XYZ file of C-alpha atoms in Angstrom:
753
model
C 129.750 -50.554 20.000
C 130.068 -48.060 22.843
C 126.990 -46.361 24.218
C 126.797 -43.220 26.276
C 126.978 -43.928 29.993
C 125.409 -41.503 32.431
C 128.408 -42.052 34.662
C 130.452 -40.226 32.055
C 128.307 -37.142 32.493
C 128.622 -37.380 36.257
C 132.375 -37.659 35.995
C 132.534 -34.951 33.321
C 129.810 -32.412 34.093
C 130.835 -30.214 31.140
C 130.014 -33.037 28.745
C 126.643 -33.616 30.392
C 125.783 -29.916 30.256
C 126.771 -29.683 26.592
C 124.526 -32.605 25.697
C 121.575 -31.279 27.684
C 121.993 -27.729 26.323
C 122.385 -29.020 22.784
C 119.239 -31.141 23.049
C 117.368 -28.216 24.606
C 118.284 -25.807 21.787
C 117.581 -28.417 19.134
C 114.177 -29.190 20.647
C 113.363 -25.473 20.895
C 114.197 -24.938 17.239
C 112.257 -27.998 16.129
C 109.237 -27.015 18.245
C 109.127 -23.494 16.842
C 109.537 -24.784 13.292
C 106.767 -27.347 13.833
C 104.403 -24.686 15.188
C 105.079 -22.447 12.198
C 104.815 -25.399 9.780
C 101.487 -26.577 11.212
C 100.141 -23.014 11.118
C 101.130 -22.711 7.480
C 99.538 -26.083 6.685
C 96.299 -24.944 8.306
C 96.403 -21.687 6.388
C 97.237 -23.240 3.052
C 95.091 -26.315 3.521
C 91.958 -24.322 4.226
C 92.552 -21.110 2.376
C 94.458 -21.769 -0.822
C 93.228 -23.564 -3.929
C 95.523 -25.873 -5.855
C 94.610 -24.893 -9.379
C 93.439 -21.819 -11.227
C 90.474 -23.735 -12.644
C 88.949 -24.169 -9.164
C 88.346 -20.454 -8.580
C 88.048 -17.162 -10.354
C 89.408 -14.041 -8.753
C 87.180 -11.149 -7.798
C 88.691 -7.958 -9.203
C 87.992 -4.584 -7.547
C 85.879 -3.358 -10.443
C 83.592 -6.383 -10.493
C 81.708 -5.925 -7.236
C 79.963 -3.408 -5.085
C 81.648 -2.268 -1.890
C 80.729 -4.758 0.797
C 80.140 -7.762 -1.465
C 82.179 -10.870 -2.091
C 81.646 -12.832 -5.291
C 82.450 -16.516 -5.737
C 82.792 -18.288 -9.065
C 82.393 -22.023 -8.914
C 81.678 -24.238 -11.927
C 81.116 -21.092 -13.968
C 78.348 -19.847 -11.646
C 78.809 -16.572 -9.752
C 77.246 -16.274 -6.293
C 77.640 -13.865 -3.409
C 79.021 -14.700 0.001
C 77.415 -13.352 3.155
C 77.434 -9.539 3.207
C 78.033 -7.203 6.108
C 77.207 -3.528 6.452
C 77.620 -1.324 9.527
C 75.798 1.796 10.688
C 77.187 3.796 13.614
C 75.074 6.418 15.354
C 76.680 8.479 18.142
C 75.139 11.065 20.450
C 77.574 13.245 22.401
C 76.079 14.749 25.569
C 78.671 17.011 27.172
C 81.403 14.785 28.687
C 80.028 11.429 27.506
C 78.820 9.751 24.346
C 76.372 6.962 23.606
C 77.077 4.875 20.496
C 74.771 2.458 18.698
C 76.494 0.077 16.270
C 74.186 -1.840 13.916
C 75.690 -4.688 11.907
C 73.622 -5.996 8.993
C 74.240 -9.640 8.038
C 72.676 -10.449 4.655
C 72.688 -13.977 3.276
C 72.271 -13.963 -0.556
C 73.038 -17.698 -0.832
C 70.767 -20.745 -0.846
C 72.352 -22.131 2.319
C 71.714 -21.676 6.020
C 74.750 -19.891 7.428
C 76.450 -18.822 10.652
C 78.887 -15.918 10.609
C 81.547 -14.601 12.961
C 82.854 -11.058 12.608
C 85.838 -9.636 14.521
C 85.631 -5.885 14.945
C 87.115 -3.123 17.122
C 85.441 -0.836 19.626
C 86.655 2.079 21.717
C 89.030 0.956 24.483
C 87.100 2.822 27.183
C 83.651 1.913 25.878
C 81.281 0.061 28.223
C 79.192 -2.310 26.040
C 75.863 -2.916 27.767
C 73.169 -3.636 25.148
C 72.620 -6.283 22.462
C 69.561 -6.514 20.225
C 68.921 -8.928 17.361
C 66.310 -7.897 14.795
C 64.793 -10.586 12.572
C 62.008 -9.242 10.377
C 59.697 -7.464 12.799
C 61.004 -9.398 15.827
C 63.350 -7.618 18.268
C 65.187 -9.917 20.679
C 67.036 -8.222 23.567
C 70.209 -9.890 24.817
C 71.155 -10.768 28.388
C 74.496 -10.430 30.169
C 75.781 -13.843 31.233
C 79.036 -15.250 32.495
C 81.128 -15.878 29.390
C 81.150 -19.679 29.420
C 77.435 -19.792 30.177
C 76.695 -17.432 27.265
C 78.782 -19.600 24.922
C 76.859 -22.723 25.950
C 73.519 -20.956 25.363
C 74.709 -19.827 21.920
C 75.905 -23.260 20.822
C 72.757 -25.010 22.049
C 70.556 -22.509 20.190
C 72.706 -22.811 17.059
C 72.417 -26.586 17.087
C 68.651 -26.435 17.687
C 68.155 -24.200 14.633
C 67.262 -21.019 16.557
C 68.517 -17.644 15.423
C 71.029 -16.483 18.012
C 73.601 -13.705 18.422
C 76.582 -13.609 20.782
C 78.820 -10.617 21.616
C 82.172 -11.431 23.244
C 85.161 -9.319 24.280
C 88.507 -10.692 23.114
C 90.449 -7.598 24.190
C 89.119 -4.362 25.712
C 89.117 -2.976 22.149
C 88.456 -6.186 20.130
C 85.032 -7.881 20.066
C 83.365 -10.650 18.096
C 79.756 -10.961 16.998
C 78.623 -14.480 16.147
C 75.252 -14.947 14.424
C 73.770 -18.360 13.635
C 70.983 -19.737 11.453
C 70.587 -16.961 8.905
C 68.292 -18.458 6.274
C 68.599 -18.218 2.474
C 67.891 -14.645 1.397
C 67.455 -13.447 4.993
C 68.829 -10.345 6.678
C 69.581 -10.223 10.401
C 70.464 -7.025 12.272
C 72.691 -7.195 15.340
C 72.815 -3.982 17.339
C 75.088 -3.186 20.273
C 75.323 -0.009 22.341
C 78.112 1.369 24.492
C 78.891 4.343 26.710
C 82.220 6.178 26.572
C 83.758 9.353 28.022
C 84.779 12.130 25.643
C 88.538 12.689 25.474
C 89.914 16.131 26.307
C 93.360 17.663 25.731
C 93.676 21.355 26.448
C 90.818 23.111 24.685
C 90.299 20.250 22.208
C 87.689 17.521 22.681
C 87.578 14.345 20.622
C 86.109 10.913 19.994
C 87.609 7.984 18.125
C 85.666 5.150 16.487
C 87.965 2.286 15.462
C 86.665 0.578 12.318
C 89.143 -2.219 11.584
C 91.209 -4.668 13.630
C 94.752 -4.420 12.310
C 96.544 -7.746 11.711
C 98.463 -8.705 14.854
C 101.952 -10.138 15.150
C 101.610 -13.126 17.478
C 104.920 -14.537 18.776
C 105.273 -18.304 18.475
C 104.795 -20.545 21.521
C 107.878 -20.652 23.748
C 109.641 -23.877 24.721
C 110.372 -23.423 28.428
C 112.176 -26.663 29.196
C 113.176 -29.968 27.632
C 113.617 -33.051 29.804
C 112.705 -36.716 30.168
C 109.015 -37.308 30.801
C 108.178 -38.560 34.279
C 106.479 -41.656 32.833
C 109.735 -42.666 31.113
C 108.256 -42.389 27.615
C 111.122 -40.266 26.279
C 111.909 -36.593 25.848
C 109.226 -33.942 26.272
C 109.002 -30.173 25.918
C 106.987 -27.795 28.095
C 105.676 -24.809 26.115
C 103.741 -21.649 26.886
C 101.785 -19.590 24.371
C 102.086 -15.785 24.776
C 98.888 -15.410 22.702
C 96.644 -18.358 23.614
C 93.616 -16.764 21.932
C 95.397 -15.930 18.650
C 92.561 -17.436 16.552
C 90.031 -15.119 18.214
C 91.862 -11.897 17.295
C 93.135 -12.814 13.813
C 90.309 -12.620 11.271
C 91.109 -13.218 7.585
C 92.410 -10.105 5.808
C 91.644 -9.216 2.191
C 94.400 -8.310 -0.231
C 93.329 -4.851 -1.472
C 95.121 -5.396 -4.785
C 92.866 -8.339 -5.598
C 89.567 -7.605 -3.860
C 87.115 -4.759 -3.620
C 86.834 -3.281 -0.118
C 84.154 -4.809 2.108
C 82.136 -3.889 5.198
C 80.687 -0.509 4.101
C 80.134 1.762 7.110
C 77.975 4.833 7.615
C 78.479 7.212 10.565
C 76.325 9.920 12.122
C 77.444 12.001 15.126
C 74.975 14.218 17.005
C 77.297 16.562 18.856
C 75.723 18.354 21.834
C 78.783 19.834 23.497
C 77.117 21.877 26.219
C 79.021 25.018 25.215
C 79.293 27.266 22.156
C 81.236 25.413 19.481
C 84.087 26.560 17.295
C 85.987 24.307 14.873
C 84.747 20.747 14.211
C 87.073 18.480 12.183
C 87.441 14.910 10.982
C 91.058 13.986 10.321
C 90.738 10.855 8.171
C 87.288 11.163 6.561
C 85.454 13.789 4.556
C 82.453 14.924 6.581
C 79.396 17.117 6.214
C 78.706 19.352 9.242
C 75.304 20.908 9.939
C 74.768 23.531 12.685
C 71.217 23.608 14.151
C 72.435 26.017 16.877
C 75.695 27.285 18.377
C 76.079 24.311 20.779
C 75.015 21.513 18.409
C 76.470 19.922 15.269
C 75.226 17.038 13.105
C 78.175 15.287 11.433
C 77.802 12.712 8.636
C 80.144 11.170 6.074
C 80.220 13.399 2.999
C 80.909 10.431 0.701
C 78.180 8.178 2.106
C 79.145 4.705 3.302
C 82.912 4.060 3.310
C 84.944 0.842 3.678
C 85.921 0.001 7.245
C 89.677 0.428 6.802
C 90.699 3.258 9.176
C 89.659 4.866 12.449
C 87.103 7.676 12.445
C 88.330 10.593 14.546
C 86.318 13.728 15.286
C 87.652 16.738 17.196
C 85.913 19.916 18.291
C 86.875 23.102 20.076
C 84.806 25.652 21.985
C 84.245 29.082 20.563
C 86.842 31.635 21.699
C 86.743 32.174 25.443
C 84.100 29.466 26.026
C 86.331 26.580 27.202
C 85.369 25.294 30.677
C 88.333 24.641 33.000
C 86.322 22.398 35.322
C 83.605 19.904 34.441
C 81.577 18.212 37.175
C 78.720 15.841 36.266
C 76.393 13.632 38.321
C 73.950 10.764 37.830
C 71.728 8.977 40.362
C 71.293 5.222 39.789
C 69.742 2.895 42.351
C 70.826 3.897 45.826
C 74.043 5.655 44.777
C 75.209 8.866 43.139
C 77.908 8.759 40.481
C 80.253 11.648 39.766
C 82.530 12.379 36.811
C 85.062 15.210 37.222
C 87.318 16.825 34.606
C 89.834 19.235 36.175
C 92.661 20.862 34.199
C 95.448 22.132 36.482
C 97.144 25.396 35.465
C 100.348 25.168 33.439
C 103.551 25.938 35.286
C 105.052 29.308 34.432
C 107.982 28.639 32.146
C 109.870 31.678 33.417
C 109.945 30.334 36.972
C 110.776 26.764 35.993
C 114.379 25.777 35.387
C 114.256 22.956 32.811
C 115.772 19.765 34.148
C 118.188 17.905 31.871
C 116.528 14.907 30.229
C 117.570 11.484 29.039
C 115.251 10.520 26.174
C 115.277 7.021 24.664
C 113.452 6.912 21.320
C 112.152 3.522 20.150
C 110.873 3.118 16.577
C 108.993 0.113 15.211
C 110.151 -0.751 11.684
C 108.353 -4.100 11.396
C 106.375 -5.210 8.353
C 103.080 -3.809 9.636
C 104.667 -0.352 9.569
C 105.144 -0.603 5.791
C 103.488 1.933 3.483
C 102.627 5.322 4.965
C 103.130 4.279 8.608
C 106.923 4.100 8.408
C 106.930 7.510 6.684
C 104.911 8.972 9.582
C 107.077 7.279 12.211
C 110.362 8.447 10.677
C 109.058 11.991 10.212
C 107.923 12.026 13.846
C 111.256 10.796 15.156
C 113.247 13.209 12.994
C 111.094 16.045 14.354
C 111.779 14.832 17.899
C 115.543 14.679 17.337
C 115.433 18.270 16.139
C 113.738 19.347 19.388
C 116.462 18.015 21.703
C 118.372 20.575 23.770
C 122.187 20.645 24.214
C 121.956 19.569 27.878
C 119.809 16.534 27.001
C 121.081 13.006 26.459
C 119.431 10.515 24.100
C 119.547 7.153 22.370
C 117.641 5.470 19.510
C 116.448 1.861 19.341
C 114.889 0.297 16.263
C 113.173 -3.092 16.218
C 111.329 -5.600 14.071
C 112.003 -9.260 14.911
C 115.577 -8.080 15.492
C 116.827 -5.011 17.332
C 119.572 -2.375 17.093
C 120.570 0.086 19.817
C 122.327 3.009 18.142
C 124.685 3.923 21.013
C 125.979 1.682 23.851
C 124.509 4.222 26.294
C 122.728 7.573 25.999
C 124.906 10.300 24.460
C 124.858 14.122 24.609
C 122.443 15.743 22.124
C 125.199 17.561 20.262
C 125.257 18.137 16.516
C 127.446 15.112 15.771
C 125.327 12.609 17.681
C 122.028 14.040 16.431
C 123.385 13.910 12.878
C 124.368 10.264 13.284
C 120.918 9.449 14.650
C 119.250 11.332 11.805
C 121.127 9.252 9.221
C 120.275 6.056 11.107
C 116.554 6.844 11.207
C 116.398 8.053 7.598
C 117.741 4.711 6.346
C 115.160 2.552 8.128
C 112.818 0.325 6.114
C 109.817 -1.704 7.250
C 110.340 -5.469 7.395
C 109.947 -8.535 9.587
C 107.985 -9.346 12.725
C 107.120 -7.177 15.728
C 109.094 -8.295 18.792
C 108.122 -5.348 20.958
C 108.943 -6.736 24.406
C 112.751 -6.980 23.965
C 112.800 -3.401 22.626
C 110.861 -2.148 25.654
C 113.248 -3.999 27.963
C 116.220 -2.342 26.274
C 114.593 1.092 26.516
C 113.846 0.731 30.235
C 117.367 -0.479 31.031
C 118.814 2.514 32.899
C 122.560 2.552 32.231
C 123.203 6.074 33.521
C 121.111 6.150 36.727
C 121.620 9.879 37.137
C 118.735 10.901 39.393
C 119.135 14.552 38.408
C 117.989 13.730 34.868
C 114.357 13.195 33.886
C 114.271 9.843 32.071
C 111.703 9.474 29.266
C 110.992 6.688 26.773
C 109.228 7.730 23.551
C 107.899 4.595 21.818
C 106.641 4.937 18.204
C 104.573 1.969 16.950
C 101.209 0.847 15.578
C 100.926 -1.581 18.498
C 99.937 -4.456 16.185
C 100.808 -7.338 18.517
C 98.733 -9.964 20.262
C 100.930 -10.406 23.377
C 99.984 -7.112 25.034
C 100.072 -8.635 28.520
C 103.781 -9.468 28.190
C 104.493 -5.829 27.353
C 102.475 -4.584 30.344
C 104.320 -6.933 32.706
C 107.669 -5.757 31.320
C 106.820 -2.090 31.933
C 105.565 -2.847 35.453
C 108.708 -4.785 36.369
C 111.314 -2.486 34.781
C 109.942 1.066 34.623
C 112.063 2.333 37.534
C 112.306 6.113 37.190
C 111.448 6.061 33.467
C 108.230 7.512 32.069
C 106.820 5.867 28.949
C 105.191 7.989 26.234
C 103.455 5.975 23.522
C 103.080 7.415 20.016
C 100.472 5.517 17.977
C 101.229 5.491 14.259
C 98.892 4.823 11.328
C 95.236 4.623 10.445
C 94.255 1.888 12.950
C 96.614 1.731 15.961
C 96.054 -0.591 18.897
C 94.790 2.081 21.298
C 94.279 -0.394 24.146
C 97.976 -1.246 24.143
C 98.961 2.421 23.837
C 96.794 3.769 26.645
C 97.504 0.936 29.097
C 101.269 1.028 28.413
C 101.316 4.804 28.967
C 99.266 4.405 32.147
C 101.597 1.752 33.583
C 104.600 3.792 32.444
C 103.276 7.014 34.075
C 103.384 8.784 30.706
C 100.895 9.780 28.002
C 99.570 8.550 24.645
C 99.642 10.534 21.394
C 98.186 9.377 18.058
C 99.515 10.393 14.635
C 97.206 9.245 11.849
C 98.790 11.031 8.872
C 101.982 12.789 7.836
C 100.104 16.102 7.996
C 99.544 15.575 11.740
C 103.201 14.938 12.591
C 104.251 18.480 13.523
C 101.028 19.364 15.349
C 100.879 16.167 17.415
C 104.632 16.009 18.113
C 104.581 19.630 19.238
C 101.877 18.688 21.718
C 103.908 15.694 22.891
C 107.003 17.826 23.461
C 104.932 20.286 25.464
C 104.405 17.338 27.825
C 108.017 16.157 27.683
C 109.536 19.607 28.260
C 107.214 20.784 31.040
C 106.913 19.387 34.558
C 104.053 17.025 35.269
C 101.435 17.756 37.914
C 102.386 15.263 40.622
C 101.285 14.083 44.038
C 97.597 14.376 43.191
C 95.029 13.442 45.828
C 91.221 13.698 45.957
C 89.075 13.970 49.102
C 85.334 14.308 49.580
C 84.353 16.404 52.597
C 80.996 14.820 53.484
C 80.388 11.785 51.263
C 81.854 8.298 51.434
C 83.380 7.694 48.004
C 84.790 4.838 45.922
C 87.123 6.705 43.541
C 88.688 5.478 40.330
C 91.473 5.402 39.320
C 92.519 3.961 42.663
C 96.005 5.480 42.295
C 95.647 8.962 40.798
C 98.255 9.369 38.033
C 100.382 12.388 37.249
C 98.951 14.603 34.519
C 100.800 16.547 31.873
C 100.420 19.967 30.327
C 96.924 20.556 28.885
C 95.691 17.189 30.185
C 92.715 17.113 32.555
C 92.593 14.960 35.627
C 89.588 12.663 35.100
C 88.025 11.091 38.184
C 84.941 8.911 38.541
C 83.375 8.178 41.903
C 80.475 6.343 43.470
C 79.034 8.296 46.423
C 76.615 7.428 49.192
C 75.229 10.974 48.939
C 75.725 14.073 46.827
C 76.782 16.480 49.575
C 79.736 18.657 50.496
C 82.677 19.237 48.184
C 85.553 17.583 46.345
C 89.052 18.868 47.086
C 91.913 18.044 44.705
C 95.524 18.776 45.684
C 98.839 18.377 43.901
C 102.041 20.081 42.871
C 102.537 21.994 39.622
C 106.271 21.838 39.151
C 107.642 22.849 42.563
C 104.536 24.794 43.665
C 101.516 23.422 45.569
C 98.127 23.636 43.884
C 94.583 22.843 45.003
C 90.982 23.351 43.951
C 87.688 22.800 45.819
C 84.505 21.923 43.903
C 81.015 22.017 45.512
C 79.142 18.861 44.483
C 75.791 20.631 44.290
C 77.094 22.554 41.261
C 77.484 19.323 39.240
C 75.480 19.172 36.017
C 73.346 16.203 34.959
C 75.289 13.519 33.085
C 74.351 10.279 31.300
C 75.754 6.778 31.688
C 78.163 7.745 34.471
C 77.496 4.568 36.462
C 78.624 2.458 33.477
C 81.770 4.540 33.062
C 82.591 4.229 36.764
C 82.189 0.429 36.554
C 84.287 0.245 33.378
C 87.108 2.185 35.048
C 86.898 0.031 38.180
C 87.281 -3.012 35.940
C 90.369 -1.339 34.466
C 91.706 -0.863 38.008
C 91.276 -4.600 38.656
C 93.135 -5.443 35.427
C 96.009 -3.106 36.379
C 96.139 -4.557 39.898
C 96.422 -8.016 38.338
C 99.275 -6.901 36.073
C 101.096 -5.314 39.017
C 100.443 -8.460 41.103
C 98.480 -6.501 43.684
C 95.592 -8.944 43.073
C 95.716 -12.602 42.142
C 94.107 -13.650 38.832
C 91.263 -15.251 40.792
C 90.646 -12.105 42.858
C 90.756 -9.935 39.745
C 88.311 -12.162 37.845
C 85.931 -12.225 40.814
C 85.950 -8.422 41.134
C 85.439 -7.953 37.379
C 82.576 -10.471 37.251
C 80.755 -8.793 40.154
C 81.060 -5.331 38.579
C 80.048 -6.596 35.128
C 76.933 -8.405 36.340
C 75.915 -5.554 38.652
C 76.244 -2.926 35.903
C 75.379 -5.196 32.951
C 78.434 -4.659 30.740
C 80.542 -6.933 28.530
C 84.023 -7.832 29.806
C 86.468 -10.654 29.192
C 84.502 -12.735 31.728
C 80.966 -11.786 30.618
C 79.153 -11.805 27.263
C 75.825 -10.750 25.758
C 73.622 -13.403 24.160
C 70.247 -13.032 22.384
C 68.157 -16.044 21.328
C 65.061 -16.154 19.141
C 63.160 -19.076 20.686
C 61.186 -19.673 17.482
C 62.804 -22.556 15.530
C 64.301 -21.281 12.299
C 66.519 -23.773 10.452
C 64.651 -26.966 9.464
C 65.866 -30.126 11.142
C 68.498 -31.893 9.065
C 69.331 -28.799 6.998
C 73.139 -28.258 7.133
C 74.654 -25.056 8.493
C 77.664 -23.409 6.868
C 80.126 -21.477 9.027
C 82.068 -18.468 7.807
C 84.481 -16.028 9.451
C 83.862 -12.698 7.746
C 86.954 -10.966 6.354
C 88.209 -7.502 7.181
C 89.985 -4.885 5.110
C 93.686 -4.182 5.386
C 94.031 -0.871 7.308
C 94.524 2.120 5.005
C 98.163 2.891 4.312
C 99.390 -0.633 5.155
C 101.532 -2.600 2.706
C 100.052 -6.087 2.222
C 103.302 -7.721 1.118
C 105.242 -6.218 4.045
C 102.829 -7.899 6.461
C 102.057 -11.229 4.768
C 104.950 -11.714 2.371
C 104.795 -11.876 -1.412
C 101.395 -12.548 -2.952
C 100.955 -16.150 -4.165
C 100.592 -16.586 -7.892
C 97.724 -19.060 -7.587
C 94.246 -17.541 -7.234
C 92.062 -18.687 -4.375
C 88.442 -19.423 -3.621
C 86.161 -19.059 -0.657
C 85.610 -22.340 1.076
C 82.854 -22.826 3.648
C 82.313 -25.707 6.002
C 79.217 -27.716 6.867
C 78.591 -27.532 10.585
C 77.906 -30.738 12.433
C 75.769 -29.943 15.469
C 77.764 -32.512 17.407
C 81.043 -30.627 16.859
C 80.494 -27.312 18.604
C 84.199 -26.356 18.622
C 84.129 -25.721 14.864
C 83.023 -22.120 15.411
C 86.330 -21.191 17.004
C 88.606 -22.719 14.372
C 90.207 -20.503 11.722
C 88.044 -20.381 8.610
C 89.004 -18.778 5.312
C 86.253 -16.370 4.386
C 87.128 -14.704 1.129
C 89.274 -14.847 -1.976
C 92.820 -13.852 -1.078
C 91.989 -13.500 2.594
C 95.117 -14.216 4.608
C 95.316 -15.035 8.302
C 98.956 -15.362 9.272
C 101.192 -12.278 9.236
C 104.708 -12.932 8.058
C 106.895 -13.637 11.083
C 110.535 -14.358 11.707
C 111.895 -16.671 14.413
C 115.276 -17.820 15.659
C 114.371 -21.498 15.106
C 117.073 -22.092 12.505
C 119.803 -20.592 14.704
C 118.674 -22.653 17.703
C 118.729 -25.851 15.655
C 122.211 -25.073 14.296
C 123.513 -24.182 17.759
C 121.977 -27.329 19.230
C 123.539 -29.557 16.562
C 126.914 -27.836 17.004
C 126.852 -28.469 20.748
C 125.897 -32.110 20.210
C 128.791 -32.556 17.749
C 131.162 -30.959 20.281
C 129.813 -33.263 22.978
C 130.386 -36.262 20.686
C 134.028 -35.215 20.077
C 134.616 -34.803 23.822
C 132.965 -38.165 24.449
C 135.267 -39.925 21.912
C 138.377 -38.228 23.323
C 137.358 -39.101 26.865
C 136.662 -42.738 25.937
C 140.048 -42.983 24.175
C 141.820 -41.489 27.206
C 140.157 -44.040 29.501
C 141.139 -46.953 27.214
C 144.764 -45.780 27.132
C 144.755 -45.425 30.907
C 143.322 -48.932 31.361
C 145.886 -50.368 28.915
C 148.730 -48.746 30.827
């Protein structure tokens, strides 16, 4: 029987290439399928029960908000309960937030719990306290790996211990160990954050739920013989190596009562006479002690953590400050925070430049429910705002992608009508492959330098591979400006703000259909008016370390926000730029700065952001970036991806030999999301909560996925090209086999002749 000879491939390179390509595609398809299959086995093996007799389902009417009931052998017990209280004090340009998480153990077991939760993207977390009875244990900032070791050693030794880690700038985990039967442990963190300003409107946003993320499967980079001669091997990379850390179990709202009840109090001290104060997604009660102060609470009491809390306020008529300058002295340095709003260009003197606008709309499964309605309404509004001298295109994506026109087309009635029909027919489905859509949007096929090129990207940002998106924008942005439009009740604001920053654009959030016209009108005010460009800042007398390092362009009604560390508070700050085609400048005496709070933390947080951006843009190596971030974090005592907060109660708690059960606490599905669009059809078999006994010798158990509630699902429904790759690989191998047979026959005939 003939065997394949490598000499044949050398003599016939096409045959060799076909075989290698076929094996490569086949291996890629098999690898992707194996990854998905193993993930499903993990999910089903740990989270789904085989028979209805093993568990009874908790129906929404059977439990209080925030509780999970388990029925086992006819006995009903409660799982660990979590409640959250958020207290915020706004002091002029900054806010201080205190988040208290209550972990209550109603069971007869000793337990450890891990809870994944969101925080504000720009928040600097600097304080951790653990309260056990009348004991208050204050946490310490440590290098991340060191903090993890301290936590695991304390957990194994039976000490109560809490650990706060950053998984993303807006995603954190709190791990608490050795909560005794019937005990309650409070874990309290605090963070500092700047107030957001747009025109005469000020706002704060408190994210309350981590939306399920679409995490692309590991990528097979190459397939070849192993160097040790042991056969074929595949080299893979994972675009989301920490997927288990950012994917907590999610409750099906059709089968479970909402959990994690949250109460919120905001003490608003604006520093100027206040006008309208509004909450856009929650009913609130507003008290007015005086004309510059408001006390805001939730009118309905504690609410489930299933959507962001957003509060906006405006000054009374004629009371809006155009310049804000604030100072704080810490150690041997002065810190400055400046808010400067450049004047708007006069429309009459500005000739509008023709624009090329590429609209990108996310129609993946996570956009199901009200999100796709908001996104389509927003895009239809935008199409209606296009001018006759504009050009445009529309791209839609899920795990596939369609580009409506081969290249941008004139915004005439026919093309706009075709786009309107295209958008109106969209439905939410599939995975969220955002990177290919961004690549397509940034591909400049016209390259007409006289046109302003803008990309308007509508999405909830629910992906785990943010870094891939940032690198794509950095590499391909060219002359394009990227404007991110966050859709839904819990968008990924970290992705939105960083993508807009790297794309030299702006971020707009639309949380409800009622906000579409108002927020899109504000966005188009930015799109249709010239940006303030060429901005520089110079201190006359003080040596300053300014952030951001590269001052971005700002758009209509947006303030320029600068933070600086100064060796002395003397002289003035001069800011220069161009408004449209006219020069503009302003000089601010530093002695007129008002007292501010927490400015040193905000400066450090923004410097850390600069280091992350420099890493993305390859201006710093990963090692240099990590070193700079670690130094800033330890000096200013804040949590980052390389530092954590850990608090240990040195008094032994759990008796020796008593087992410890581990549980990842579930989260709610964000309001307005469609469960089946994200996770697929609901299984017909009910499920039960399963907990695991912790062996002190196996410390890695804490980081493994753990089902935490009835009908809590981890893995969003995804779609891959594995099947197509396997088919293509097999087809190429069959073709190679045919060529091999024909070639062998030709050689035999030649030899016979």
